[in-house]
Amino acid sequence: MSSPDGDPRHGPTLPVNYNEVFLSQVSVVTLAPPPRRNSPFVLVAVLSIVLVGVLSIAVVGKVTSGGTRTTIEGHALAVGEQALADTPKADKGTLADVAANKLLTPGAPLPQVDCALPELGTEAGELDAYYRMGIACLDQAWRPALTAAGLPFRSPGLNIDDAPRSKCGFAPGEDEATAFYCARDKIIYMPRKRLIRDAGDETAYHLAVLAHEYGHHVQALAGILGAVNERERQADEDETLELSRRTELQANCFAGMFLAAVGGRGSVDADLAEESAESFEDTQGTDTHGTRENQLVWAMAGYDGKSSASCNTFAAPSPKVE
C-alpha cells in the first residue's frame, strides 16, 4: 500500500498496528472481453473485497457504436478497520452464522414502490438528481425490510465527483473502476465522467449499478459485511474467494429484489426493470464474482423470489456460487 501522496489507486498508509487492518487475499482481477450479445451495454463486473471498511468497485465494459467492446483491468482494493459503531455486531464463527443473519432468516419482502425518477441526463445536475431520486426510491423499498428485521437504517450518501476520496482511501484509477461503495463512510460513489464514458445515457445500466451498490449498503447495515470479515480472518485463499462470490452474488440478488418491487410502477416500467435485472448476465465470470450464469441466476432469484430469504447465498451449496 502506498502513502496518500503515492499511487491514487491504493489506499491510505497502513497504521503501525497492523492487527487493525484486514486485507483480502484477493488483490487483482484482470477482465477479458465478455461474450457478445445484443444488449446496448455490458456490465462486466462489480468488484468488491469482503471487509468492514470496503470499496465495492463497479468495473464495466461497454458496447461501442461499432459493435465492439471495451475492456478494463480491475483491481479490487480495500482497507479495513474495526466494525462501525452504527452497524450490528458481526456474527462470528461458521458460514452458517452468516447465513443466519436476521435479514436473511426468515427473510422479508420489499413493498411495491412507485419511483418518481426524472429522465436520465448526462449533465452533472441531471445525473445527481437521477441518482438521488433513485436512492430515495431504494430507501423506500429497503427501510421496511430492515426495520422488520430489527436492524438499523440510514440512507447512504452519494458522491458523483470525478476524483473522489472516500474514508476507504483514494478512489481507484479511472481505467479500473466506474463506481464503488465504501462501507466505512456509507457513501455510494458514482463518478460522473466515468459513468458517462462507460454507460452513456443507458438508463437500465445506471439503475442496475446503483441498485447493486445499494445492495452492498444493505449488507453493511445488516452486519453481513462484518460477519463475512470475521469469517475471512480464518479463511484460506479458496474460501476467501468463495466468500467474495457469495457477497457479490447476494448484491445482485438484492438488486433484483428492488427491480421487481418497482417494475411496472411509477417511472420504472416493466421493460426497464427486466432489462436492468437481465443485464447481470452481461458479465465476465471471475473467481471473485462467479460465473456469468450464476450472476444472472442470483439476480433473477431476487427478481422472481421477491424476498431476502431468496438471496441467502451464504446458505447455498458451493456449486451455486461458483
mmCIF file of C-alpha atoms in Angstrom, residues 57-301:
data_model
loop_
_atom_site.group_PDB
_atom_site.id
_atom_site.type_symbol
_atom_site.label_atom_id
_atom_site.label_comp_id
_atom_site.label_asym_id
_atom_site.label_seq_id
_atom_site.Cartn_x
_atom_site.Cartn_y
_atom_site.Cartn_z
ATOM 1 C CA ILE A 57 -15.903 -1.351 -7.164
ATOM 2 C CA ALA A 58 -18.023 -1.410 -10.281
ATOM 3 C CA VAL A 59 -15.990 -2.006 -13.429
ATOM 4 C CA VAL A 60 -17.657 -2.053 -16.786
ATOM 5 C CA GLY A 61 -17.102 -2.655 -20.424
ATOM 6 C CA LYS A 62 -19.418 -1.067 -22.963
ATOM 7 C CA VAL A 63 -20.581 -1.998 -26.424
ATOM 8 C CA THR A 64 -19.482 0.799 -28.729
ATOM 9 C CA SER A 65 -21.467 2.058 -31.678
ATOM 10 C CA GLY A 66 -19.277 -0.100 -33.908
ATOM 11 C CA GLY A 67 -20.326 -3.272 -32.111
ATOM 12 C CA THR A 68 -17.014 -3.870 -30.305
ATOM 13 C CA ARG A 69 -16.486 -3.931 -26.562
ATOM 14 C CA THR A 70 -14.074 -2.010 -24.432
ATOM 15 C CA THR A 71 -12.443 -3.906 -21.576
ATOM 16 C CA ILE A 72 -10.969 -2.710 -18.317
ATOM 17 C CA GLU A 73 -8.496 -4.256 -15.909
ATOM 18 C CA GLY A 74 -9.961 -4.141 -12.428
ATOM 19 C CA HIS A 75 -8.095 -4.006 -9.138
ATOM 20 C CA ALA A 76 -10.044 -4.975 -6.043
ATOM 21 C CA LEU A 77 -8.658 -2.613 -3.422
ATOM 22 C CA ALA A 78 -9.701 -2.008 0.168
ATOM 23 C CA VAL A 79 -8.520 -1.162 3.655
ATOM 24 C CA GLY A 80 -10.485 -2.410 6.650
ATOM 25 C CA GLU A 81 -10.803 -1.438 10.277
ATOM 26 C CA GLN A 82 -12.930 -2.175 13.315
ATOM 27 C CA ALA A 83 -16.663 -2.608 12.827
ATOM 28 C CA LEU A 84 -18.585 0.650 12.618
ATOM 29 C CA ALA A 85 -20.454 1.677 15.724
ATOM 30 C CA ASP A 86 -23.821 2.059 13.996
ATOM 31 C CA THR A 87 -23.895 -1.374 12.408
ATOM 32 C CA PRO A 88 -24.948 -4.585 14.177
ATOM 33 C CA LYS A 89 -22.243 -6.598 15.866
ATOM 34 C CA ALA A 90 -20.900 -9.075 13.351
ATOM 35 C CA ASP A 91 -21.851 -12.702 13.788
ATOM 36 C CA LYS A 92 -18.814 -14.857 14.411
ATOM 37 C CA GLY A 93 -17.948 -18.434 13.610
ATOM 38 C CA THR A 94 -19.088 -20.553 10.736
ATOM 39 C CA LEU A 95 -20.638 -19.822 7.380
ATOM 40 C CA ALA A 96 -23.919 -20.929 8.941
ATOM 41 C CA ASP A 97 -23.660 -17.990 11.327
ATOM 42 C CA VAL A 98 -23.554 -15.613 8.363
ATOM 43 C CA ALA A 99 -26.483 -17.431 6.742
ATOM 44 C CA ALA A 100 -28.486 -16.982 9.951
ATOM 45 C CA ASN A 101 -28.381 -13.177 9.696
ATOM 46 C CA LYS A 102 -31.812 -11.914 10.689
ATOM 47 C CA LEU A 103 -32.319 -10.106 7.399
ATOM 48 C CA LEU A 104 -31.968 -13.457 5.619
ATOM 49 C CA THR A 105 -33.749 -15.748 8.085
ATOM 50 C CA PRO A 106 -36.719 -15.912 7.880
ATOM 51 C CA GLY A 107 -36.457 -13.185 5.272
ATOM 52 C CA ALA A 108 -38.620 -10.240 4.308
ATOM 53 C CA PRO A 109 -40.229 -8.967 1.109
ATOM 54 C CA LEU A 110 -39.894 -5.461 -0.257
ATOM 55 C CA PRO A 111 -43.042 -3.379 -0.625
ATOM 56 C CA GLN A 112 -44.115 -2.229 -4.049
ATOM 57 C CA VAL A 113 -42.802 1.262 -4.591
ATOM 58 C CA ASP A 114 -43.764 3.938 -7.084
ATOM 59 C CA CYS A 115 -40.499 5.551 -8.112
ATOM 60 C CA ALA A 116 -40.641 9.115 -9.366
ATOM 61 C CA LEU A 117 -37.348 9.124 -11.239
ATOM 62 C CA PRO A 118 -36.559 12.043 -13.527
ATOM 63 C CA GLU A 119 -35.399 11.462 -17.065
ATOM 64 C CA LEU A 120 -31.751 10.426 -17.064
ATOM 65 C CA GLY A 121 -29.476 13.189 -18.294
ATOM 66 C CA THR A 122 -25.715 13.352 -18.626
ATOM 67 C CA GLU A 123 -25.089 16.800 -17.148
ATOM 68 C CA ALA A 124 -23.843 16.814 -13.562
ATOM 69 C CA GLY A 125 -27.042 18.238 -12.105
ATOM 70 C CA GLU A 126 -29.215 15.847 -14.088
ATOM 71 C CA LEU A 127 -27.210 12.768 -13.138
ATOM 72 C CA ASP A 128 -27.027 13.790 -9.489
ATOM 73 C CA ALA A 129 -30.792 14.287 -9.429
ATOM 74 C CA TYR A 130 -31.410 10.878 -11.022
ATOM 75 C CA TYR A 131 -29.176 9.043 -8.555
ATOM 76 C CA ARG A 132 -30.586 10.896 -5.544
ATOM 77 C CA MET A 133 -34.138 10.089 -6.555
ATOM 78 C CA GLY A 134 -33.030 6.510 -7.199
ATOM 79 C CA ILE A 135 -31.556 6.282 -3.702
ATOM 80 C CA ALA A 136 -34.760 7.752 -2.249
ATOM 81 C CA CYS A 137 -36.688 5.015 -4.036
ATOM 82 C CA LEU A 138 -34.256 2.343 -2.808
ATOM 83 C CA ASP A 139 -34.687 3.724 0.713
ATOM 84 C CA GLN A 140 -38.479 3.350 0.457
ATOM 85 C CA ALA A 141 -38.050 -0.251 -0.613
ATOM 86 C CA TRP A 142 -35.396 -1.352 1.881
ATOM 87 C CA ARG A 143 -36.254 0.583 5.044
ATOM 88 C CA PRO A 144 -39.317 -1.587 5.896
ATOM 89 C CA ALA A 145 -37.394 -4.842 5.409
ATOM 90 C CA LEU A 146 -34.500 -3.752 7.607
ATOM 91 C CA THR A 147 -36.814 -2.318 10.251
ATOM 92 C CA ALA A 148 -38.904 -5.501 10.312
ATOM 93 C CA ALA A 149 -35.726 -7.480 10.950
ATOM 94 C CA GLY A 150 -34.833 -5.223 13.869
ATOM 95 C CA LEU A 151 -31.898 -3.713 12.011
ATOM 96 C CA PRO A 152 -30.823 -0.074 11.868
ATOM 97 C CA PHE A 153 -31.494 2.021 8.809
ATOM 98 C CA ARG A 154 -29.791 5.032 7.338
ATOM 99 C CA SER A 155 -29.782 6.301 3.812
ATOM 100 C CA PRO A 156 -26.411 6.132 2.065
ATOM 101 C CA GLY A 157 -24.639 9.227 0.902
ATOM 102 C CA LEU A 158 -23.949 9.935 -2.747
ATOM 103 C CA ASN A 159 -20.872 11.379 -4.401
ATOM 104 C CA ILE A 160 -20.584 11.940 -8.159
ATOM 105 C CA ASP A 161 -17.258 13.799 -8.076
ATOM 106 C CA ASP A 162 -14.865 12.781 -10.813
ATOM 107 C CA ALA A 163 -11.922 12.260 -8.432
ATOM 108 C CA PRO A 164 -13.457 11.329 -5.080
ATOM 109 C CA ARG A 165 -11.624 10.221 -1.979
ATOM 110 C CA SER A 166 -13.541 8.112 0.500
ATOM 111 C CA LYS A 167 -12.815 7.019 4.053
ATOM 112 C CA CYS A 168 -11.733 3.738 2.483
ATOM 113 C CA GLY A 169 -8.886 5.600 0.779
ATOM 114 C CA PHE A 170 -8.297 7.058 -2.633
ATOM 115 C CA ALA A 171 -10.642 6.107 -5.435
ATOM 116 C CA PRO A 172 -9.336 3.513 -7.903
ATOM 117 C CA GLY A 173 -7.999 4.814 -11.182
ATOM 118 C CA GLU A 174 -10.356 5.772 -13.993
ATOM 119 C CA ASP A 175 -9.205 2.804 -16.062
ATOM 120 C CA GLU A 176 -10.028 0.423 -13.214
ATOM 121 C CA ALA A 177 -13.439 1.302 -11.831
ATOM 122 C CA THR A 178 -16.660 3.023 -12.706
ATOM 123 C CA ALA A 179 -18.496 3.155 -9.363
ATOM 124 C CA PHE A 180 -17.931 1.936 -5.819
ATOM 125 C CA TYR A 181 -19.377 1.788 -2.314
ATOM 126 C CA CYS A 182 -17.400 2.465 0.840
ATOM 127 C CA ALA A 183 -18.863 0.869 3.961
ATOM 128 C CA ARG A 184 -16.657 2.971 6.201
ATOM 129 C CA ASP A 185 -18.462 6.189 5.270
ATOM 130 C CA LYS A 186 -21.591 4.540 3.813
ATOM 131 C CA ILE A 187 -21.400 6.505 0.594
ATOM 132 C CA ILE A 188 -22.111 5.299 -2.928
ATOM 133 C CA TYR A 189 -19.578 6.814 -5.311
ATOM 134 C CA MET A 190 -20.763 7.239 -8.903
ATOM 135 C CA PRO A 191 -18.115 9.435 -10.593
ATOM 136 C CA ARG A 192 -19.960 11.270 -13.359
ATOM 137 C CA LYS A 193 -17.382 11.204 -16.140
ATOM 138 C CA ARG A 194 -16.720 7.500 -15.607
ATOM 139 C CA LEU A 195 -20.403 6.595 -15.732
ATOM 140 C CA ILE A 196 -20.994 8.654 -18.858
ATOM 141 C CA ARG A 197 -17.899 7.234 -20.522
ATOM 142 C CA ASP A 198 -18.879 3.636 -19.799
ATOM 143 C CA ALA A 199 -22.681 3.773 -19.725
ATOM 144 C CA GLY A 200 -23.650 6.779 -21.783
ATOM 145 C CA ASP A 201 -27.341 7.507 -21.298
ATOM 146 C CA GLU A 202 -28.449 3.872 -20.906
ATOM 147 C CA THR A 203 -30.961 4.121 -18.071
ATOM 148 C CA ALA A 204 -31.093 0.368 -17.443
ATOM 149 C CA TYR A 205 -27.358 0.213 -16.826
ATOM 150 C CA HIS A 206 -27.292 3.195 -14.443
ATOM 151 C CA LEU A 207 -30.208 1.733 -12.487
ATOM 152 C CA ALA A 208 -28.603 -1.721 -12.258
ATOM 153 C CA VAL A 209 -25.288 -0.361 -10.974
ATOM 154 C CA LEU A 210 -26.990 1.893 -8.428
ATOM 155 C CA ALA A 211 -29.189 -0.969 -7.175
ATOM 156 C CA HIS A 212 -26.196 -3.309 -6.866
ATOM 157 C CA GLU A 213 -24.094 -0.792 -4.956
ATOM 158 C CA TYR A 214 -27.068 -0.101 -2.705
ATOM 159 C CA GLY A 215 -27.183 -3.854 -2.126
ATOM 160 C CA HIS A 216 -23.747 -3.585 -0.525
ATOM 161 C CA HIS A 217 -25.106 -0.783 1.659
ATOM 162 C CA VAL A 218 -27.861 -3.144 2.816
ATOM 163 C CA GLN A 219 -25.210 -5.763 3.614
ATOM 164 C CA ALA A 220 -23.297 -3.201 5.664
ATOM 165 C CA LEU A 221 -26.392 -2.134 7.617
ATOM 166 C CA ALA A 222 -27.363 -5.748 8.298
ATOM 167 C CA GLY A 223 -23.904 -6.647 9.590
ATOM 168 C CA ILE A 224 -23.340 -9.110 6.767
ATOM 169 C CA LEU A 225 -20.112 -7.473 5.625
ATOM 170 C CA GLY A 226 -18.807 -7.523 9.178
ATOM 171 C CA ALA A 227 -19.778 -11.169 9.613
ATOM 172 C CA VAL A 228 -18.030 -12.120 6.395
ATOM 173 C CA ASN A 229 -14.953 -10.254 7.540
ATOM 174 C CA GLU A 230 -14.909 -12.277 10.755
ATOM 175 C CA ARG A 231 -15.120 -15.453 8.712
ATOM 176 C CA GLU A 232 -12.453 -14.249 6.296
ATOM 177 C CA ARG A 233 -9.947 -13.924 9.121
ATOM 178 C CA GLN A 234 -9.974 -17.713 9.431
ATOM 179 C CA ALA A 235 -10.213 -18.495 5.719
ATOM 180 C CA ASP A 236 -7.652 -19.707 3.238
ATOM 181 C CA GLU A 237 -7.441 -18.219 -0.247
ATOM 182 C CA ASP A 238 -10.057 -20.513 -1.786
ATOM 183 C CA GLU A 239 -12.602 -19.802 0.924
ATOM 184 C CA THR A 240 -11.881 -16.071 0.717
ATOM 185 C CA LEU A 241 -12.684 -16.152 -2.990
ATOM 186 C CA GLU A 242 -15.894 -18.045 -2.293
ATOM 187 C CA LEU A 243 -16.877 -15.535 0.387
ATOM 188 C CA SER A 244 -16.362 -12.751 -2.136
ATOM 189 C CA ARG A 245 -18.595 -14.542 -4.642
ATOM 190 C CA ARG A 246 -21.305 -15.134 -2.045
ATOM 191 C CA THR A 247 -21.227 -11.440 -1.147
ATOM 192 C CA GLU A 248 -21.295 -10.173 -4.736
ATOM 193 C CA LEU A 249 -23.982 -12.593 -5.883
ATOM 194 C CA GLN A 250 -26.120 -11.534 -2.951
ATOM 195 C CA ALA A 251 -25.779 -7.883 -4.010
ATOM 196 C CA ASN A 252 -27.022 -8.945 -7.453
ATOM 197 C CA CYS A 253 -29.971 -10.656 -5.775
ATOM 198 C CA PHE A 254 -30.785 -7.625 -3.639
ATOM 199 C CA ALA A 255 -30.708 -5.515 -6.803
ATOM 200 C CA GLY A 256 -33.127 -7.954 -8.429
ATOM 201 C CA MET A 257 -35.492 -7.675 -5.461
ATOM 202 C CA PHE A 258 -35.574 -3.917 -5.804
ATOM 203 C CA LEU A 259 -36.134 -4.003 -9.556
ATOM 204 C CA ALA A 260 -39.095 -6.348 -9.065
ATOM 205 C CA ALA A 261 -40.532 -4.063 -6.385
ATOM 206 C CA VAL A 262 -40.501 -1.023 -8.663
ATOM 207 C CA GLY A 263 -41.057 -2.605 -12.084
ATOM 208 C CA GLY A 264 -44.293 -1.648 -13.806
ATOM 209 C CA ARG A 265 -44.951 1.158 -11.362
ATOM 210 C CA GLY A 266 -44.218 4.866 -11.397
ATOM 211 C CA SER A 267 -41.400 5.842 -13.727
ATOM 212 C CA VAL A 268 -39.882 2.335 -13.949
ATOM 213 C CA ASP A 269 -41.864 0.376 -16.498
ATOM 214 C CA ALA A 270 -41.758 -3.409 -16.630
ATOM 215 C CA ASP A 271 -39.416 -3.475 -19.620
ATOM 216 C CA LEU A 272 -36.852 -1.234 -17.915
ATOM 217 C CA ALA A 273 -36.920 -3.297 -14.724
ATOM 218 C CA GLU A 274 -36.499 -6.562 -16.616
ATOM 219 C CA GLU A 275 -33.715 -5.169 -18.798
ATOM 220 C CA SER A 276 -31.856 -3.951 -15.715
ATOM 221 C CA ALA A 277 -32.187 -7.331 -13.989
ATOM 222 C CA GLU A 278 -31.129 -9.296 -17.050
ATOM 223 C CA SER A 279 -28.067 -7.090 -17.526
ATOM 224 C CA PHE A 280 -26.315 -9.076 -14.799
ATOM 225 C CA GLU A 281 -25.792 -11.828 -17.360
ATOM 226 C CA ASP A 282 -23.670 -9.443 -19.424
ATOM 227 C CA THR A 283 -20.650 -10.110 -17.256
ATOM 228 C CA GLN A 284 -17.289 -11.795 -17.368
ATOM 229 C CA GLY A 285 -17.163 -14.712 -14.962
ATOM 230 C CA THR A 286 -14.456 -14.294 -12.324
ATOM 231 C CA ASP A 287 -13.216 -16.049 -9.195
ATOM 232 C CA THR A 288 -14.480 -13.138 -7.108
ATOM 233 C CA HIS A 289 -17.900 -12.662 -8.684
ATOM 234 C CA GLY A 290 -18.949 -16.017 -10.043
ATOM 235 C CA THR A 291 -19.833 -17.371 -13.442
ATOM 236 C CA ARG A 292 -21.975 -15.422 -15.883
ATOM 237 C CA GLU A 293 -24.719 -17.980 -15.355
ATOM 238 C CA ASN A 294 -24.688 -17.653 -11.577
ATOM 239 C CA GLN A 295 -24.586 -13.863 -11.711
ATOM 240 C CA LEU A 296 -27.835 -13.883 -13.658
ATOM 241 C CA VAL A 297 -29.320 -16.741 -11.614
ATOM 242 C CA TRP A 298 -28.970 -14.788 -8.385
ATOM 243 C CA ALA A 299 -30.198 -11.510 -9.862
ATOM 244 C CA MET A 300 -33.294 -13.325 -11.080
ATOM 245 C CA ALA A 301 -33.651 -15.164 -7.748
#
